Amino acid sequence: MTKTKLIRDAVHGDIEMGPLEVELMDTPEFQRLRGIKQLGTAYLVFPSAVHTRFEHSLGTSWMAHRILAAVRRSTSISADEEKLIRVASLLHDITHIPFGHTLEDERRVLPRHDKDEQRVAYFLRDSVIGRILEREGLQDEVIQMLQPKANYRSDIAGGAISADLLDYLRRDTYFCGLSQYYDARLFESFVLDNSRLVINLEKHGVLRHDALSELVNLLRIRYTLSERVYFHHTKISSVAMISKAVELALRDGLTAEELRVLKDETLIWILRERYSKNPVVAHLLSRLESRQLYRACHVLTTDIGERRRQEIVDRFHHDPVQREAAEAAIARAAGIEPQAIIIYCPSPGMSLPEAEVAVRLEGGQIQPLSGSNNEEIRILKEKHKALWKFSVLIDRGVWDRAQRVEAAGVVYVAI
């Protein structure tokens, strides 16, 4: 019988994993997460950002344990319920593929990992993990928990402010070398209210300003990570290049099913070995491996207005056909090779969802944090939304012709 294991973690110190968690950790599917970096290509900017989804998953399970310990002060939770929530938190990223957020959210090459029913079935039903969950009678409940649901179980595992967020905020800032911390006393504010996880900001009917300040600090950290890491211009360039290479490889024989078993390095190796005769894929990989990353020669921001932004998102984020046609048209107009241009158009959903976490205010009223009339929260939401940028990226080899490319890009986007 597998025993409880004490694991030393760089971020949280000693974390304790129960026998079932240890058994799940030792499966081939879970061990694969050691080869998938949590922040994708962010290591090209922050060299120490090479932490993986493996340790993040362990940390998320431990943060779920910390939240549950706080909730138990006011609500009775059974050992079986805690086991379910910790297991679901441990497995919340099991369906991720290499460069997952890049391929699924930023360039929309593949469906999101938690919305791909075939991928969910592969990892949580037709696998060693699936057999363990079925044996424990947890399979259906874990799968349901990993889908967005309005209940406290899903709130703890992956809600607006959840075990997932509380681990990656500390882990990402730590490994990127950013001095950003939240106070562990935040855990004391978690309570259950009407079967939902709520952050209690009142005591004896009076607003706890210290608790509110710490929650606002959490939003500051989230914004800082977005501004300095997630949407760093170098990271944007590298993820656009990898996405373009995978997109072309998928048309040339690579399958979504193959991606399920790959790690970051094995995906790059397959792209290099199998698709070396594809000139665009070969060119992109060559540039990535020498860190000769594309540079933005034309950028649009939220200053263009919401209506215009939505038009651009509809054309270039949701529609790969229009995106590729635009890339080709810009290249022709500038007199350069097609592989020298990549369009990057991020999702419009940059609304700082953490600001919508349910909080209990003075008088016991439950409402989203953003409804607390806190001016700093409003400003952080606006600043986060303003991080959206549409970019036309150009190969450094033709950077001297950037002005011509920019002019061509402006003309085409304006059609």
CSV table of C-alpha atoms in Angstrom, one decimal:
chain,number,residue,atom,x,y,z
A,1,MET,CA,0.0,0.0,0.0
A,2,THR,CA,1.4,3.4,-1.0
A,3,LYS,CA,2.2,5.6,2.0
A,4,THR,CA,1.8,9.3,2.7
A,5,LYS,CA,4.8,11.2,1.4
A,6,LEU,CA,6.4,14.4,2.6
A,7,ILE,CA,7.8,16.4,-0.4
A,8,ARG,CA,10.1,19.5,-0.1
A,9,ASP,CA,8.8,22.2,-2.4
A,10,ALA,CA,10.8,25.3,-3.3
A,11,VAL,CA,7.7,27.5,-2.9
A,12,HIS,CA,5.6,26.1,-0.1
A,13,GLY,CA,8.2,24.2,1.9
A,14,ASP,CA,7.1,20.7,3.1
A,15,ILE,CA,3.9,19.5,1.5
A,16,GLU,CA,2.2,16.3,2.5
A,17,MET,CA,0.6,14.1,-0.2
A,18,GLY,CA,-1.8,11.3,0.8
A,19,PRO,CA,-1.5,7.7,-0.4
A,20,LEU,CA,-4.0,8.2,-3.3
A,21,GLU,CA,-2.3,11.3,-4.5
A,22,VAL,CA,1.1,9.6,-4.4
A,23,GLU,CA,-0.3,6.7,-6.5
A,24,LEU,CA,-1.7,9.2,-9.0
A,25,MET,CA,1.6,11.1,-9.1
A,26,ASP,CA,3.5,7.9,-10.0
A,27,THR,CA,1.5,7.2,-13.2
A,28,PRO,CA,3.0,7.7,-16.6
A,29,GLU,CA,0.4,10.4,-17.5
A,30,PHE,CA,1.2,12.5,-14.4
A,31,GLN,CA,5.0,12.1,-14.7
A,32,ARG,CA,4.7,13.5,-18.3
A,33,LEU,CA,3.9,16.8,-16.7
A,34,ARG,CA,7.6,17.1,-15.6
A,35,GLY,CA,8.4,17.8,-19.2
A,36,ILE,CA,5.8,20.6,-19.7
A,37,LYS,CA,6.9,24.0,-18.5
A,38,GLN,CA,4.3,26.0,-16.6
A,39,LEU,CA,5.1,29.2,-18.4
A,40,GLY,CA,5.9,27.9,-21.8
A,41,THR,CA,8.6,30.1,-23.5
A,42,ALA,CA,8.9,32.6,-20.6
A,43,TYR,CA,12.3,31.1,-19.9
A,44,LEU,CA,13.6,33.0,-22.9
A,45,VAL,CA,13.0,36.1,-20.9
A,46,PHE,CA,13.4,34.8,-17.3
A,47,PRO,CA,16.0,32.0,-17.5
A,48,SER,CA,14.9,30.4,-14.2
A,49,ALA,CA,11.2,30.1,-15.3
A,50,VAL,CA,11.6,26.5,-16.1
A,51,HIS,CA,9.3,25.1,-13.5
A,52,THR,CA,6.7,22.6,-14.7
A,53,ARG,CA,3.1,21.7,-14.5
A,54,PHE,CA,4.2,18.7,-12.3
A,55,GLU,CA,5.2,20.8,-9.3
A,56,HIS,CA,2.4,23.3,-10.0
A,57,SER,CA,-0.1,20.4,-9.7
A,58,LEU,CA,1.4,19.3,-6.4
A,59,GLY,CA,1.3,22.8,-5.1
A,60,THR,CA,-2.4,23.2,-6.2
A,61,SER,CA,-3.4,20.1,-4.3
A,62,TRP,CA,-1.6,21.5,-1.2
A,63,MET,CA,-3.3,24.9,-1.6
A,64,ALA,CA,-6.6,23.1,-1.7
A,65,HIS,CA,-5.7,21.4,1.5
A,66,ARG,CA,-4.9,24.9,3.0
A,67,ILE,CA,-8.3,26.3,1.9
A,68,LEU,CA,-10.1,23.3,3.2
A,69,ALA,CA,-8.4,23.6,6.6
A,70,ALA,CA,-9.7,27.2,6.8
A,71,VAL,CA,-13.2,26.3,5.7
A,72,ARG,CA,-13.4,23.5,8.3
A,73,ARG,CA,-13.2,26.1,11.1
A,74,SER,CA,-16.8,27.0,10.3
A,75,THR,CA,-18.1,24.1,8.2
A,76,SER,CA,-18.0,20.3,8.6
A,77,ILE,CA,-16.3,18.6,5.6
A,78,SER,CA,-15.8,14.9,5.5
A,79,ALA,CA,-12.5,13.1,4.8
A,80,ASP,CA,-13.9,11.7,1.6
A,81,GLU,CA,-14.9,15.2,0.4
A,82,GLU,CA,-11.4,16.5,1.1
A,83,LYS,CA,-9.9,13.6,-0.7
A,84,LEU,CA,-12.1,14.3,-3.8
A,85,ILE,CA,-11.2,18.0,-3.8
A,86,ARG,CA,-7.5,17.4,-3.4
A,87,VAL,CA,-7.4,14.7,-6.1
A,88,ALA,CA,-9.3,17.0,-8.5
A,89,SER,CA,-6.9,19.9,-7.7
A,90,LEU,CA,-3.9,17.6,-8.3
A,91,LEU,CA,-5.3,16.5,-11.7
A,92,HIS,CA,-6.6,19.9,-12.8
A,93,ASP,CA,-3.8,20.3,-15.5
A,94,ILE,CA,-3.5,16.6,-16.5
A,95,THR,CA,-5.0,17.2,-19.9
A,96,HIS,CA,-2.4,19.9,-20.8
A,97,ILE,CA,-0.2,19.4,-23.9
A,98,PRO,CA,3.1,21.1,-24.6
A,99,PHE,CA,2.8,24.8,-24.9
A,100,GLY,CA,-0.9,24.3,-24.1
A,101,HIS,CA,-2.1,27.8,-23.4
A,102,THR,CA,-0.1,29.0,-26.4
A,103,LEU,CA,-1.8,26.6,-28.8
A,104,GLU,CA,-5.3,26.7,-27.2
A,105,ASP,CA,-5.8,30.3,-26.0
A,106,GLU,CA,-3.4,32.6,-27.8
A,107,ARG,CA,-3.6,31.4,-31.4
A,108,ARG,CA,-6.6,29.0,-31.1
A,109,VAL,CA,-4.9,26.1,-33.0
A,110,LEU,CA,-6.6,23.5,-30.7
A,111,PRO,CA,-9.6,23.5,-28.3
A,112,ARG,CA,-8.9,24.3,-24.6
A,113,HIS,CA,-7.6,21.4,-22.6
A,114,ASP,CA,-10.6,21.3,-20.3
A,115,LYS,CA,-13.1,21.5,-23.1
A,116,ASP,CA,-11.7,18.8,-25.3
A,117,GLU,CA,-13.9,15.8,-24.5
A,118,GLN,CA,-11.7,13.3,-26.3
A,119,ARG,CA,-8.6,14.5,-24.4
A,120,VAL,CA,-10.5,14.4,-21.1
A,121,ALA,CA,-11.6,10.8,-21.8
A,122,TYR,CA,-8.0,9.9,-22.8
A,123,PHE,CA,-6.4,11.1,-19.6
A,124,LEU,CA,-9.2,10.5,-17.0
A,125,ARG,CA,-10.9,7.4,-18.4
A,126,ASP,CA,-8.7,5.4,-20.8
A,127,SER,CA,-5.5,5.5,-18.8
A,128,VAL,CA,-3.8,4.3,-15.6
A,129,ILE,CA,-5.2,7.4,-13.9
A,130,GLY,CA,-8.6,6.6,-15.1
A,131,ARG,CA,-8.5,3.1,-13.7
A,132,ILE,CA,-7.3,4.4,-10.3
A,133,LEU,CA,-10.1,6.9,-10.2
A,134,GLU,CA,-12.7,4.3,-11.3
A,135,ARG,CA,-11.5,1.9,-8.5
A,136,GLU,CA,-11.9,4.7,-6.0
A,137,GLY,CA,-15.3,5.6,-7.2
A,138,LEU,CA,-14.1,9.1,-8.0
A,139,GLN,CA,-13.9,9.2,-11.8
A,140,ASP,CA,-17.2,10.9,-12.7
A,141,GLU,CA,-16.9,13.4,-9.8
A,142,VAL,CA,-13.4,14.4,-10.7
A,143,ILE,CA,-14.3,14.9,-14.4
A,144,GLN,CA,-17.3,17.0,-13.4
A,145,MET,CA,-15.2,19.1,-11.0
A,146,LEU,CA,-12.7,20.0,-13.8
A,147,GLN,CA,-15.6,21.6,-15.7
A,148,PRO,CA,-16.8,25.0,-14.7
A,149,LYS,CA,-19.6,24.4,-12.2
A,150,ALA,CA,-21.3,26.6,-9.6
A,151,ASN,CA,-20.3,24.8,-6.5
A,152,TYR,CA,-17.7,25.1,-3.8
A,153,ARG,CA,-15.8,22.0,-4.9
A,154,SER,CA,-15.0,23.6,-8.3
A,155,ASP,CA,-14.5,27.0,-6.6
A,156,ILE,CA,-11.7,25.6,-4.5
A,157,ALA,CA,-10.0,23.7,-7.3
A,158,GLY,CA,-10.2,26.3,-10.0
A,159,GLY,CA,-12.5,29.2,-9.3
A,160,ALA,CA,-11.6,32.9,-9.5
A,161,ILE,CA,-9.4,32.8,-6.4
A,162,SER,CA,-8.6,29.2,-6.0
A,163,ALA,CA,-6.0,26.6,-5.1
A,164,ASP,CA,-4.8,26.9,-8.7
A,165,LEU,CA,-4.3,30.6,-8.6
A,166,LEU,CA,-2.8,30.7,-5.1
A,167,ASP,CA,-0.1,28.2,-6.2
A,168,TYR,CA,0.8,29.8,-9.5
A,169,LEU,CA,1.0,33.3,-8.2
A,170,ARG,CA,3.7,32.3,-5.8
A,171,ARG,CA,5.4,29.8,-8.1
A,172,ASP,CA,5.5,32.0,-11.2
A,173,THR,CA,6.7,35.1,-9.3
A,174,TYR,CA,9.3,33.1,-7.4
A,175,PHE,CA,10.8,31.5,-10.5
A,176,CYS,CA,10.7,34.7,-12.5
A,177,GLY,CA,12.6,36.5,-9.8
A,178,LEU,CA,9.8,38.9,-9.0
A,179,SER,CA,9.4,40.1,-5.4
A,180,GLN,CA,5.7,39.7,-5.1
A,181,TYR,CA,4.0,38.0,-2.1
A,182,TYR,CA,0.6,37.6,-0.7
A,183,ASP,CA,0.1,37.1,3.1
A,184,ALA,CA,-0.8,33.6,4.2
A,185,ARG,CA,-3.4,35.0,6.5
A,186,LEU,CA,-5.6,35.3,3.4
A,187,PHE,CA,-6.5,31.6,3.9
A,188,GLU,CA,-8.3,32.6,7.1
A,189,SER,CA,-10.9,34.4,5.1
A,190,PHE,CA,-12.2,31.5,3.2
A,191,VAL,CA,-15.7,30.3,4.2
A,192,LEU,CA,-18.6,28.5,2.6
A,193,ASP,CA,-21.9,30.3,2.0
A,194,ASN,CA,-24.9,28.6,0.2
A,195,SER,CA,-22.6,25.9,-1.2
A,196,ARG,CA,-20.1,28.4,-2.7
A,197,LEU,CA,-16.6,29.3,-1.7
A,198,VAL,CA,-16.6,32.9,-0.4
A,199,ILE,CA,-14.0,35.3,1.0
A,200,ASN,CA,-15.2,36.8,4.2
A,201,LEU,CA,-14.3,40.5,4.4
A,202,GLU,CA,-16.5,41.4,7.4
A,203,LYS,CA,-16.3,40.8,11.2
A,204,HIS,CA,-19.2,41.5,13.5
A,205,GLY,CA,-21.0,43.3,10.7
A,206,VAL,CA,-18.0,45.6,10.0
A,207,LEU,CA,-15.8,45.6,6.9
A,208,ARG,CA,-12.3,44.2,7.6
A,209,HIS,CA,-10.1,46.7,5.7
A,210,ASP,CA,-7.0,44.5,6.3
A,211,ALA,CA,-8.6,41.5,4.6
A,212,LEU,CA,-9.8,43.7,1.7
A,213,SER,CA,-6.3,45.2,1.3
A,214,GLU,CA,-4.8,41.8,1.1
A,215,LEU,CA,-7.3,40.7,-1.6
A,216,VAL,CA,-6.5,43.8,-3.6
A,217,ASN,CA,-2.8,43.0,-3.2
A,218,LEU,CA,-3.5,39.6,-4.8
A,219,LEU,CA,-5.0,41.3,-7.8
A,220,ARG,CA,-1.9,43.5,-8.0
A,221,ILE,CA,0.3,40.4,-8.2
A,222,ARG,CA,-2.0,38.9,-10.8
A,223,TYR,CA,-1.7,42.1,-12.9
A,224,THR,CA,2.0,42.3,-12.5
A,225,LEU,CA,2.5,38.8,-13.7
A,226,SER,CA,0.3,39.5,-16.8
A,227,GLU,CA,2.2,42.7,-17.6
A,228,ARG,CA,5.7,41.5,-17.0
A,229,VAL,CA,5.6,37.8,-17.8
A,230,TYR,CA,2.5,36.5,-19.6
A,231,PHE,CA,2.3,39.3,-22.1
A,232,HIS,CA,6.0,40.2,-22.3
A,233,HIS,CA,6.8,41.1,-25.9
A,234,THR,CA,9.5,38.5,-26.2
A,235,LYS,CA,7.2,35.8,-24.9
A,236,ILE,CA,4.5,36.9,-27.3
A,237,SER,CA,6.9,36.6,-30.2
A,238,SER,CA,8.2,33.1,-29.3
A,239,VAL,CA,4.7,31.7,-28.6
A,240,ALA,CA,3.5,33.1,-32.0
A,241,MET,CA,6.4,31.3,-33.7
A,242,ILE,CA,5.8,28.0,-32.0
A,243,SER,CA,2.0,28.2,-32.7
A,244,LYS,CA,2.6,28.9,-36.3
A,245,ALA,CA,5.0,25.9,-36.6
A,246,VAL,CA,2.5,23.6,-34.9
A,247,GLU,CA,-0.4,24.9,-36.9
A,248,LEU,CA,1.5,24.1,-40.2
A,249,ALA,CA,2.6,20.7,-38.9
A,250,LEU,CA,-1.0,19.8,-38.0
A,251,ARG,CA,-1.9,20.4,-41.7
A,252,ASP,CA,1.1,18.3,-42.7
A,253,GLY,CA,0.3,15.1,-40.8
A,254,LEU,CA,0.8,15.8,-37.1
A,255,THR,CA,-2.3,14.8,-35.1
A,256,ALA,CA,-3.9,16.2,-32.0
A,257,GLU,CA,-3.8,12.7,-30.6
A,258,GLU,CA,0.0,12.6,-30.9
A,259,LEU,CA,0.3,15.8,-28.9
A,260,ARG,CA,-1.3,14.2,-25.8
A,261,VAL,CA,1.8,12.1,-25.0
A,262,LEU,CA,4.5,14.7,-25.9
A,263,LYS,CA,6.6,17.0,-23.7
A,264,ASP,CA,7.9,20.4,-24.7
A,265,GLU,CA,11.3,19.0,-26.0
A,266,THR,CA,9.8,16.0,-27.7
A,267,LEU,CA,7.4,18.2,-29.6
A,268,ILE,CA,10.2,20.5,-30.8
A,269,TRP,CA,12.2,17.4,-31.8
A,270,ILE,CA,9.3,15.9,-33.8
A,271,LEU,CA,8.8,19.3,-35.5
A,272,ARG,CA,12.5,19.5,-36.4
A,273,GLU,CA,12.9,15.9,-37.6
A,274,ARG,CA,9.6,15.1,-39.2
A,275,TYR,CA,8.8,18.5,-40.8
A,276,SER,CA,12.3,19.6,-41.8
A,277,LYS,CA,11.2,19.7,-45.5
A,278,ASN,CA,8.5,22.3,-44.7
A,279,PRO,CA,10.5,25.5,-45.3
A,280,VAL,CA,8.3,27.6,-42.9
A,281,VAL,CA,8.5,25.1,-40.0
A,282,ALA,CA,12.2,24.7,-40.5
A,283,HIS,CA,12.7,28.4,-40.6
A,284,LEU,CA,10.7,29.1,-37.5
A,285,LEU,CA,12.5,26.4,-35.5
A,286,SER,CA,15.9,27.6,-36.7
A,287,ARG,CA,15.0,31.1,-35.5
A,288,LEU,CA,13.7,29.9,-32.1
A,289,GLU,CA,16.7,27.7,-31.4
A,290,SER,CA,19.1,30.6,-32.0
A,291,ARG,CA,16.8,33.0,-30.1
A,292,GLN,CA,16.4,35.2,-33.2
A,293,LEU,CA,12.8,36.0,-32.4
A,294,TYR,CA,10.5,37.9,-34.6
A,295,ARG,CA,9.9,41.6,-33.7
A,296,ALA,CA,6.7,43.6,-33.7
A,297,CYS,CA,6.6,46.1,-36.6
A,298,HIS,CA,3.0,47.1,-36.2
A,299,VAL,CA,0.9,47.1,-33.0
A,300,LEU,CA,-2.7,48.0,-32.2
A,301,THR,CA,-3.9,48.5,-28.6
A,302,THR,CA,-7.3,49.1,-27.0
A,303,ASP,CA,-7.0,52.7,-28.0
A,304,ILE,CA,-8.6,51.7,-31.3
A,305,GLY,CA,-12.0,51.3,-29.5
A,306,GLU,CA,-14.0,48.3,-28.4
A,307,ARG,CA,-16.0,47.9,-31.6
A,308,ARG,CA,-12.9,47.9,-33.8
A,309,ARG,CA,-11.1,45.6,-31.4
A,310,GLN,CA,-13.9,43.1,-31.5
A,311,GLU,CA,-13.8,43.2,-35.4
A,312,ILE,CA,-10.1,42.4,-35.3
A,313,VAL,CA,-10.5,39.6,-32.8
A,314,ASP,CA,-13.3,38.1,-34.9
A,315,ARG,CA,-11.1,38.1,-38.0
A,316,PHE,CA,-7.7,37.2,-36.6
A,317,HIS,CA,-8.2,35.3,-33.4
A,318,HIS,CA,-11.2,33.3,-34.1
A,319,ASP,CA,-10.6,32.7,-37.9
A,320,PRO,CA,-7.3,31.1,-38.8
A,321,VAL,CA,-8.2,31.3,-42.6
A,322,GLN,CA,-8.4,35.1,-42.5
A,323,ARG,CA,-5.3,35.3,-40.3
A,324,GLU,CA,-3.2,33.4,-42.8
A,325,ALA,CA,-4.6,35.3,-45.7
A,326,ALA,CA,-3.7,38.5,-44.0
A,327,GLU,CA,-0.1,37.3,-43.3
A,328,ALA,CA,0.3,36.3,-47.0
A,329,ALA,CA,-1.1,39.6,-48.2
A,330,ILE,CA,1.2,41.7,-45.9
A,331,ALA,CA,4.2,39.6,-47.1
A,332,ARG,CA,3.3,40.2,-50.7
A,333,ALA,CA,2.8,43.9,-50.3
A,334,ALA,CA,6.2,44.2,-48.5
A,335,GLY,CA,8.0,42.0,-51.0
A,336,ILE,CA,9.2,39.4,-48.5
A,337,GLU,CA,8.8,35.7,-47.9
A,338,PRO,CA,5.5,34.5,-46.4
A,339,GLN,CA,7.2,32.9,-43.4
A,340,ALA,CA,8.6,36.3,-42.4
A,341,ILE,CA,5.2,37.5,-41.1
A,342,ILE,CA,3.1,36.3,-38.2
A,343,ILE,CA,-0.1,37.9,-36.9
A,344,TYR,CA,-0.6,37.6,-33.2
A,345,CYS,CA,-4.1,38.4,-32.0
A,346,PRO,CA,-4.8,37.5,-28.3
A,347,SER,CA,-8.2,36.7,-26.8
A,348,PRO,CA,-10.4,39.6,-25.9
A,349,GLY,CA,-11.1,38.0,-22.6
A,350,MET,CA,-8.7,40.0,-20.4
A,351,SER,CA,-11.1,41.2,-17.7
A,352,LEU,CA,-9.1,40.1,-14.6
A,353,PRO,CA,-11.7,37.5,-13.5
A,354,GLU,CA,-10.2,37.4,-10.0
A,355,ALA,CA,-11.9,40.7,-9.4
A,356,GLU,CA,-15.2,38.9,-9.7
A,357,VAL,CA,-14.6,36.5,-6.8
A,358,ALA,CA,-17.5,36.3,-4.4
A,359,VAL,CA,-16.9,38.2,-1.1
A,360,ARG,CA,-18.9,38.8,2.0
A,361,LEU,CA,-19.1,42.4,2.9
A,362,GLU,CA,-20.4,44.3,5.9
A,363,GLY,CA,-23.9,43.2,6.9
A,364,GLY,CA,-23.3,39.8,5.4
A,365,GLN,CA,-24.0,40.8,1.8
A,366,ILE,CA,-22.5,38.5,-0.8
A,367,GLN,CA,-21.4,40.1,-4.1
A,368,PRO,CA,-18.4,40.2,-6.5
A,369,LEU,CA,-15.3,41.9,-5.3
A,370,SER,CA,-15.5,44.4,-8.2
A,371,GLY,CA,-18.8,45.6,-6.7
A,372,SER,CA,-17.2,46.8,-3.5
A,373,ASN,CA,-16.6,50.3,-4.9
A,374,ASN,CA,-12.9,50.0,-4.4
A,375,GLU,CA,-11.2,52.4,-6.8
A,376,GLU,CA,-8.0,50.5,-7.0
A,377,ILE,CA,-9.9,47.4,-8.2
A,378,ARG,CA,-11.5,49.4,-10.9
A,379,ILE,CA,-8.2,50.7,-12.0
A,380,LEU,CA,-6.5,47.3,-12.0
A,381,LYS,CA,-9.4,45.9,-14.2
A,382,GLU,CA,-8.9,48.7,-16.7
A,383,LYS,CA,-5.2,48.3,-16.7
A,384,HIS,CA,-5.4,44.5,-17.2
A,385,LYS,CA,-7.9,45.0,-20.1
A,386,ALA,CA,-5.4,47.5,-21.7
A,387,LEU,CA,-2.7,44.8,-21.9
A,388,TRP,CA,-4.4,43.5,-25.1
A,389,LYS,CA,-2.2,44.1,-28.1
A,390,PHE,CA,-2.6,43.0,-31.7
A,391,SER,CA,0.8,42.6,-33.4
A,392,VAL,CA,2.2,42.1,-36.8
A,393,LEU,CA,5.5,40.3,-36.2
A,394,ILE,CA,8.4,40.3,-38.7
A,395,ASP,CA,11.5,38.1,-39.0
A,396,ARG,CA,14.6,39.9,-37.8
A,397,GLY,CA,16.3,39.0,-41.1
A,398,VAL,CA,14.0,41.5,-42.9
A,399,TRP,CA,13.8,44.0,-40.0
A,400,ASP,CA,15.4,46.7,-42.2
A,401,ARG,CA,12.2,46.6,-44.2
A,402,ALA,CA,9.9,47.0,-41.2
A,403,GLN,CA,8.5,50.4,-42.3
A,404,ARG,CA,7.3,48.9,-45.5
A,405,VAL,CA,5.7,46.0,-43.7
A,406,GLU,CA,4.0,48.3,-41.2
A,407,ALA,CA,2.5,50.3,-44.0
A,408,ALA,CA,1.3,47.2,-45.7
A,409,GLY,CA,-0.1,45.9,-42.4
A,410,VAL,CA,-2.0,49.1,-41.7
A,411,VAL,CA,-3.6,49.1,-45.2
A,412,TYR,CA,-4.7,45.5,-44.9
A,413,VAL,CA,-6.0,45.6,-41.4
A,414,ALA,CA,-8.0,48.7,-42.3
A,415,ILE,CA,-10.0,46.8,-45.1
